[in-house]
Amino acid sequence: VVLDSGTRLRPQDMGLLASVGVAQVNVYRKLKVATFFTGDEIVEPGNELASGQIYNSNQYTLTGLLQSVGCDVANYGIVADTLDDTLDVMRKAASDADLVLTSGGVSVGEEDYVRIALEQLGQLNMWRIAMKPGKPVAFGQIGDCLFMGLPGNPVSVFVTFLIFAQPLIRKLQGMSSYLSEWLTARADFDWKGGKRQEYLRVKYVNHNGKPKLELFPHQGSGVLSSVSWASGLTISYIDQNIQKGDMVPYLPFDF
């Protein structure tokens, strides 16, 4: 056996196959993921913002994440905050994709229709997780198409993709090792734990041969600069206080 089934082919793996004369192997086709983004308040970059509006950063974060893990992305754009519009785009997206991945509309607000539309068209299997950021994550399916609804806050989209969507996508791609691999590193900060498991944005640094994790000072779910600055995540478990010098889990961004 040169390579086991379930191996994601890297450049060196393709070279290895060629070195033993293998010209062709069976692989999974690219996973097709449909995305759409809810909220009357979001507009595309390049337009002027009116009062109460924000730019649709989630589309570009999520598209980049999906492309980095080898998916074909079908983007259905911004969907108005109405149940009819949400039902219409969800029905179209599910008919032509392996997975529908959305942001926004899965919380408990008066105009959060994504979860309601999912329950009408298919089934809701999971909703709301004791984590921060990213509590209102939803998972279910519409016929043969899987569905995952991520929160609307920019950092929540990024974190919940890494924790939930990425392992799911790897498994659907046929990978045998689909769970994220956490390392351990030394914390260079103090943190008081809360009632939810918290995923903190950290940077792995090496000062004079002493590697450690630095904490971004503002951990709010709307502070997208925290994930741009960071090199990975660490976990503060429920009611767990982290003290400087503690060994903690570390998930590096691997894309």
mmCIF file of C-alpha atoms in Angstrom:
data_model
loop_
_atom_site.group_PDB
_atom_site.id
_atom_site.type_symbol
_atom_site.label_atom_id
_atom_site.label_comp_id
_atom_site.label_asym_id
_atom_site.label_seq_id
_atom_site.Cartn_x
_atom_site.Cartn_y
_atom_site.Cartn_z
ATOM 1 C CA VAL A 1 0.000 0.000 0.000
ATOM 2 C CA VAL A 2 1.446 3.340 -1.090
ATOM 3 C CA LEU A 3 -1.381 5.584 0.170
ATOM 4 C CA ASP A 4 -4.415 4.617 2.240
ATOM 5 C CA SER A 5 -7.966 5.359 1.125
ATOM 6 C CA GLY A 6 -9.171 8.558 2.769
ATOM 7 C CA THR A 7 -5.879 10.413 2.281
ATOM 8 C CA ARG A 8 -6.135 13.983 1.051
ATOM 9 C CA LEU A 9 -3.732 14.200 -1.870
ATOM 10 C CA ARG A 10 -0.950 16.718 -1.327
ATOM 11 C CA PRO A 11 1.733 17.578 -3.896
ATOM 12 C CA GLN A 12 4.171 15.091 -2.343
ATOM 13 C CA ASP A 13 1.495 12.359 -2.441
ATOM 14 C CA MET A 14 0.922 12.904 -6.154
ATOM 15 C CA GLY A 15 4.666 12.728 -6.696
ATOM 16 C CA LEU A 16 4.807 9.487 -4.707
ATOM 17 C CA LEU A 17 2.069 7.947 -6.867
ATOM 18 C CA ALA A 18 3.896 8.976 -10.013
ATOM 19 C CA SER A 19 7.182 7.537 -8.703
ATOM 20 C CA VAL A 20 5.669 4.041 -8.627
ATOM 21 C CA GLY A 21 4.022 4.394 -12.028
ATOM 22 C CA VAL A 22 0.443 5.151 -10.918
ATOM 23 C CA ALA A 23 -1.086 7.484 -13.524
ATOM 24 C CA GLN A 24 -4.668 7.622 -12.270
ATOM 25 C CA VAL A 25 -6.540 7.126 -8.983
ATOM 26 C CA ASN A 26 -10.186 7.368 -7.950
ATOM 27 C CA VAL A 27 -11.003 10.472 -5.917
ATOM 28 C CA TYR A 28 -14.104 12.174 -4.535
ATOM 29 C CA ARG A 29 -15.523 14.944 -6.679
ATOM 30 C CA LYS A 30 -15.370 18.436 -5.223
ATOM 31 C CA LEU A 31 -18.025 19.112 -2.616
ATOM 32 C CA LYS A 32 -20.571 21.706 -3.775
ATOM 33 C CA VAL A 33 -21.488 24.145 -1.005
ATOM 34 C CA ALA A 34 -24.232 26.754 -1.410
ATOM 35 C CA THR A 35 -24.082 29.915 0.693
ATOM 36 C CA PHE A 36 -26.376 32.839 1.359
ATOM 37 C CA PHE A 37 -26.360 35.675 3.847
ATOM 38 C CA THR A 38 -29.359 37.166 5.633
ATOM 39 C CA GLY A 39 -29.982 40.647 6.918
ATOM 40 C CA ASP A 40 -31.578 43.811 5.575
ATOM 41 C CA GLU A 41 -28.725 45.707 7.215
ATOM 42 C CA ILE A 42 -25.882 44.193 5.147
ATOM 43 C CA VAL A 43 -24.616 45.647 1.876
ATOM 44 C CA GLU A 44 -21.825 44.716 -0.507
ATOM 45 C CA PRO A 45 -18.429 46.442 -0.181
ATOM 46 C CA GLY A 46 -18.010 49.320 -2.620
ATOM 47 C CA ASN A 47 -21.398 50.840 -1.779
ATOM 48 C CA GLU A 48 -22.075 53.704 0.586
ATOM 49 C CA LEU A 49 -23.371 52.703 4.007
ATOM 50 C CA ALA A 50 -26.651 54.183 5.187
ATOM 51 C CA SER A 51 -27.460 54.535 8.875
ATOM 52 C CA GLY A 52 -27.620 51.133 10.582
ATOM 53 C CA GLN A 53 -25.958 49.232 7.732
ATOM 54 C CA ILE A 54 -22.777 47.121 7.715
ATOM 55 C CA TYR A 55 -20.695 45.546 4.970
ATOM 56 C CA ASN A 56 -21.175 41.879 4.135
ATOM 57 C CA SER A 57 -17.767 40.683 5.371
ATOM 58 C CA ASN A 58 -19.109 37.199 6.126
ATOM 59 C CA GLN A 59 -19.492 36.364 2.437
ATOM 60 C CA TYR A 60 -15.793 36.895 1.804
ATOM 61 C CA THR A 61 -14.649 35.164 4.992
ATOM 62 C CA LEU A 62 -16.836 32.128 4.351
ATOM 63 C CA THR A 63 -16.060 31.900 0.626
ATOM 64 C CA GLY A 64 -12.336 32.040 1.354
ATOM 65 C CA LEU A 65 -12.632 29.363 4.041
ATOM 66 C CA LEU A 66 -14.586 27.052 1.733
ATOM 67 C CA GLN A 67 -12.163 27.528 -1.139
ATOM 68 C CA SER A 68 -9.227 26.827 1.191
ATOM 69 C CA VAL A 69 -10.640 23.372 1.937
ATOM 70 C CA GLY A 70 -11.278 22.545 -1.723
ATOM 71 C CA CYS A 71 -15.019 23.205 -2.146
ATOM 72 C CA ASP A 72 -16.941 24.524 -5.131
ATOM 73 C CA VAL A 73 -18.944 27.498 -3.844
ATOM 74 C CA ALA A 74 -22.325 28.619 -5.192
ATOM 75 C CA ASN A 75 -23.151 31.987 -3.669
ATOM 76 C CA TYR A 76 -26.821 33.039 -3.574
ATOM 77 C CA GLY A 77 -25.980 36.471 -2.149
ATOM 78 C CA ILE A 78 -27.866 38.567 0.372
ATOM 79 C CA VAL A 79 -31.401 37.447 1.247
ATOM 80 C CA ALA A 80 -34.036 39.831 2.597
ATOM 81 C CA ASP A 81 -35.357 39.304 6.117
ATOM 82 C CA THR A 82 -38.652 37.690 5.130
ATOM 83 C CA LEU A 83 -39.768 34.096 5.533
ATOM 84 C CA ASP A 84 -40.875 33.798 1.881
ATOM 85 C CA ASP A 85 -37.531 34.983 0.530
ATOM 86 C CA THR A 86 -35.647 32.705 2.920
ATOM 87 C CA LEU A 87 -37.764 29.686 1.958
ATOM 88 C CA ASP A 88 -37.271 30.415 -1.741
ATOM 89 C CA VAL A 89 -33.482 30.677 -1.671
ATOM 90 C CA MET A 90 -33.094 27.758 0.741
ATOM 91 C CA ARG A 91 -35.187 25.535 -1.530
ATOM 92 C CA LYS A 92 -33.084 26.496 -4.579
ATOM 93 C CA ALA A 93 -29.780 26.112 -2.746
ATOM 94 C CA ALA A 94 -30.630 22.689 -1.323
ATOM 95 C CA SER A 95 -31.697 21.361 -4.739
ATOM 96 C CA ASP A 96 -28.247 21.937 -6.236
ATOM 97 C CA ALA A 97 -25.723 21.411 -3.425
ATOM 98 C CA ASP A 98 -24.298 18.800 -1.077
ATOM 99 C CA LEU A 99 -24.253 21.276 1.813
ATOM 100 C CA VAL A 100 -25.963 24.617 2.435
ATOM 101 C CA LEU A 101 -23.896 26.877 4.699
ATOM 102 C CA THR A 102 -25.355 30.213 5.796
ATOM 103 C CA SER A 103 -24.650 33.043 8.208
ATOM 104 C CA GLY A 104 -27.290 34.907 10.188
ATOM 105 C CA GLY A 105 -30.961 34.220 10.837
ATOM 106 C CA VAL A 106 -30.489 31.313 13.276
ATOM 107 C CA SER A 107 -30.946 33.180 16.558
ATOM 108 C CA VAL A 108 -34.207 34.145 18.302
ATOM 109 C CA GLY A 109 -34.844 37.602 16.839
ATOM 110 C CA GLU A 110 -38.138 38.572 15.234
ATOM 111 C CA GLU A 111 -36.514 38.565 11.766
ATOM 112 C CA ASP A 112 -34.416 35.407 12.142
ATOM 113 C CA TYR A 113 -36.086 33.142 9.574
ATOM 114 C CA VAL A 114 -33.376 30.666 8.573
ATOM 115 C CA ARG A 115 -34.068 28.185 11.356
ATOM 116 C CA ILE A 116 -37.834 28.477 10.779
ATOM 117 C CA ALA A 117 -37.391 27.871 7.034
ATOM 118 C CA LEU A 118 -35.224 24.824 7.729
ATOM 119 C CA GLU A 119 -37.895 23.308 9.964
ATOM 120 C CA GLN A 120 -40.522 23.867 7.282
ATOM 121 C CA LEU A 121 -38.473 22.418 4.407
ATOM 122 C CA GLY A 122 -36.552 19.711 6.230
ATOM 123 C CA GLN A 123 -35.503 18.930 9.763
ATOM 124 C CA LEU A 124 -33.537 20.664 12.492
ATOM 125 C CA ASN A 125 -31.240 18.228 14.304
ATOM 126 C CA MET A 126 -29.177 20.583 16.462
ATOM 127 C CA TRP A 127 -29.533 24.182 17.611
ATOM 128 C CA ARG A 128 -27.731 26.375 20.156
ATOM 129 C CA ILE A 129 -24.415 25.350 21.694
ATOM 130 C CA ALA A 130 -22.955 26.364 25.079
ATOM 131 C CA MET A 131 -20.009 28.104 23.409
ATOM 132 C CA LYS A 132 -18.741 31.644 22.917
ATOM 133 C CA PRO A 133 -18.634 33.041 20.319
ATOM 134 C CA GLY A 134 -21.158 31.151 18.240
ATOM 135 C CA LYS A 135 -24.058 30.008 20.428
ATOM 136 C CA PRO A 136 -26.848 29.951 17.764
ATOM 137 C CA VAL A 137 -25.409 27.257 15.473
ATOM 138 C CA ALA A 138 -28.029 25.158 13.655
ATOM 139 C CA PHE A 139 -27.617 21.839 11.873
ATOM 140 C CA GLY A 140 -30.102 19.753 9.913
ATOM 141 C CA GLN A 141 -30.957 18.619 6.419
ATOM 142 C CA ILE A 142 -33.307 19.250 3.517
ATOM 143 C CA GLY A 143 -33.810 15.979 1.698
ATOM 144 C CA ASP A 144 -30.353 14.629 0.877
ATOM 145 C CA CYS A 145 -28.708 18.034 1.332
ATOM 146 C CA LEU A 146 -27.087 18.814 4.683
ATOM 147 C CA PHE A 147 -27.577 22.241 6.233
ATOM 148 C CA MET A 148 -25.482 24.231 8.686
ATOM 149 C CA GLY A 149 -26.501 27.690 9.836
ATOM 150 C CA LEU A 150 -23.728 29.788 11.355
ATOM 151 C CA PRO A 151 -24.305 32.941 13.443
ATOM 152 C CA GLY A 152 -24.231 36.403 11.921
ATOM 153 C CA ASN A 153 -21.390 37.946 13.925
ATOM 154 C CA PRO A 154 -18.140 37.915 11.899
ATOM 155 C CA VAL A 155 -15.923 36.201 14.491
ATOM 156 C CA SER A 156 -18.666 33.680 15.269
ATOM 157 C CA VAL A 157 -18.754 32.704 11.580
ATOM 158 C CA PHE A 158 -15.007 32.096 11.547
ATOM 159 C CA VAL A 159 -14.875 30.144 14.821
ATOM 160 C CA THR A 160 -17.916 27.948 14.193
ATOM 161 C CA PHE A 161 -16.629 27.126 10.713
ATOM 162 C CA LEU A 162 -13.391 25.812 12.200
ATOM 163 C CA ILE A 163 -15.073 23.886 15.020
ATOM 164 C CA PHE A 164 -18.085 22.431 13.181
ATOM 165 C CA ALA A 165 -18.137 23.040 9.420
ATOM 166 C CA GLN A 166 -14.546 22.153 8.579
ATOM 167 C CA PRO A 167 -14.605 18.652 10.164
ATOM 168 C CA LEU A 168 -17.988 17.991 8.517
ATOM 169 C CA ILE A 169 -16.641 19.010 5.115
ATOM 170 C CA ARG A 170 -13.541 16.846 5.542
ATOM 171 C CA LYS A 171 -15.712 13.818 6.332
ATOM 172 C CA LEU A 172 -17.981 14.489 3.343
ATOM 173 C CA GLN A 173 -14.835 14.704 1.197
ATOM 174 C CA GLY A 174 -13.956 11.153 2.240
ATOM 175 C CA MET A 175 -11.036 11.990 4.529
ATOM 176 C CA SER A 176 -10.374 9.376 7.202
ATOM 177 C CA SER A 177 -8.741 11.950 9.511
ATOM 178 C CA TYR A 178 -11.363 14.663 9.580
ATOM 179 C CA LEU A 179 -11.234 15.974 13.155
ATOM 180 C CA SER A 180 -9.122 19.030 13.896
ATOM 181 C CA GLU A 181 -5.828 18.277 15.633
ATOM 182 C CA TRP A 182 -5.280 20.352 18.770
ATOM 183 C CA LEU A 183 -1.798 20.967 20.129
ATOM 184 C CA THR A 184 -0.780 22.303 23.541
ATOM 185 C CA ALA A 185 1.051 25.536 24.279
ATOM 186 C CA ARG A 186 1.817 27.793 27.226
ATOM 187 C CA ALA A 187 -0.512 30.723 27.934
ATOM 188 C CA ASP A 188 1.027 34.157 28.385
ATOM 189 C CA PHE A 189 -2.183 35.633 29.796
ATOM 190 C CA ASP A 190 -4.808 35.335 32.536
ATOM 191 C CA TRP A 191 -8.473 34.625 31.753
ATOM 192 C CA LYS A 192 -11.555 34.217 33.927
ATOM 193 C CA GLY A 193 -13.866 31.426 32.736
ATOM 194 C CA GLY A 194 -17.600 31.799 32.229
ATOM 195 C CA LYS A 195 -20.740 29.716 31.765
ATOM 196 C CA ARG A 196 -19.960 28.825 28.159
ATOM 197 C CA GLN A 197 -16.907 27.194 26.578
ATOM 198 C CA GLU A 198 -14.951 30.082 25.092
ATOM 199 C CA TYR A 199 -12.761 29.994 21.993
ATOM 200 C CA LEU A 200 -10.140 32.700 22.414
ATOM 201 C CA ARG A 201 -8.104 34.220 19.600
ATOM 202 C CA VAL A 202 -4.389 33.874 20.308
ATOM 203 C CA LYS A 203 -1.053 34.261 18.537
ATOM 204 C CA TYR A 204 1.783 31.748 18.819
ATOM 205 C CA VAL A 205 5.012 33.673 19.383
ATOM 206 C CA ASN A 206 8.571 32.663 20.200
ATOM 207 C CA HIS A 207 10.570 35.025 22.402
ATOM 208 C CA ASN A 208 14.178 33.968 22.951
ATOM 209 C CA GLY A 209 13.382 30.311 22.433
ATOM 210 C CA LYS A 210 10.351 30.369 24.732
ATOM 211 C CA PRO A 211 7.149 29.732 22.711
ATOM 212 C CA LYS A 212 3.910 31.041 24.178
ATOM 213 C CA LEU A 213 0.393 32.167 23.297
ATOM 214 C CA GLU A 214 -0.476 35.851 23.394
ATOM 215 C CA LEU A 215 -4.127 36.877 23.759
ATOM 216 C CA PHE A 216 -5.828 39.450 21.550
ATOM 217 C CA PRO A 217 -7.045 42.167 23.954
ATOM 218 C CA HIS A 218 -10.593 42.462 22.550
ATOM 219 C CA GLN A 219 -12.431 39.134 22.301
ATOM 220 C CA GLY A 220 -15.838 40.422 21.140
ATOM 221 C CA SER A 221 -17.662 38.468 18.426
ATOM 222 C CA GLY A 222 -17.753 41.507 16.146
ATOM 223 C CA VAL A 223 -14.004 42.216 16.289
ATOM 224 C CA LEU A 224 -12.871 40.606 13.034
ATOM 225 C CA SER A 225 -9.381 42.043 13.450
ATOM 226 C CA SER A 226 -8.894 39.485 16.244
ATOM 227 C CA VAL A 227 -8.880 36.556 13.800
ATOM 228 C CA SER A 228 -6.812 38.488 11.264
ATOM 229 C CA TRP A 229 -4.195 39.081 13.979
ATOM 230 C CA ALA A 230 -4.327 35.611 15.518
ATOM 231 C CA SER A 231 -2.551 32.417 14.472
ATOM 232 C CA GLY A 232 -5.053 30.100 16.154
ATOM 233 C CA LEU A 233 -7.546 29.425 18.936
ATOM 234 C CA THR A 234 -7.354 28.246 22.506
ATOM 235 C CA ILE A 235 -10.171 27.065 24.792
ATOM 236 C CA SER A 236 -11.358 28.298 28.150
ATOM 237 C CA TYR A 237 -13.636 25.514 29.372
ATOM 238 C CA ILE A 238 -16.798 26.247 31.379
ATOM 239 C CA ASP A 239 -15.864 27.909 34.697
ATOM 240 C CA GLN A 240 -12.160 27.366 33.946
ATOM 241 C CA ASN A 241 -9.742 30.131 34.835
ATOM 242 C CA ILE A 242 -6.530 30.296 32.821
ATOM 243 C CA GLN A 243 -3.411 31.592 34.542
ATOM 244 C CA LYS A 244 -0.237 32.790 32.893
ATOM 245 C CA GLY A 245 2.057 29.796 32.445
ATOM 246 C CA ASP A 246 -0.717 27.189 32.152
ATOM 247 C CA MET A 247 -0.541 24.657 29.331
ATOM 248 C CA VAL A 248 -3.687 25.065 27.209
ATOM 249 C CA PRO A 249 -5.136 23.592 23.979
ATOM 250 C CA TYR A 250 -4.053 25.298 20.771
ATOM 251 C CA LEU A 251 -5.642 24.949 17.319
ATOM 252 C CA PRO A 252 -3.480 26.643 14.672
ATOM 253 C CA PHE A 253 -5.135 28.036 11.566
ATOM 254 C CA ASP A 254 -4.000 25.546 8.920
ATOM 255 C CA PHE A 255 -4.921 27.383 5.732
#
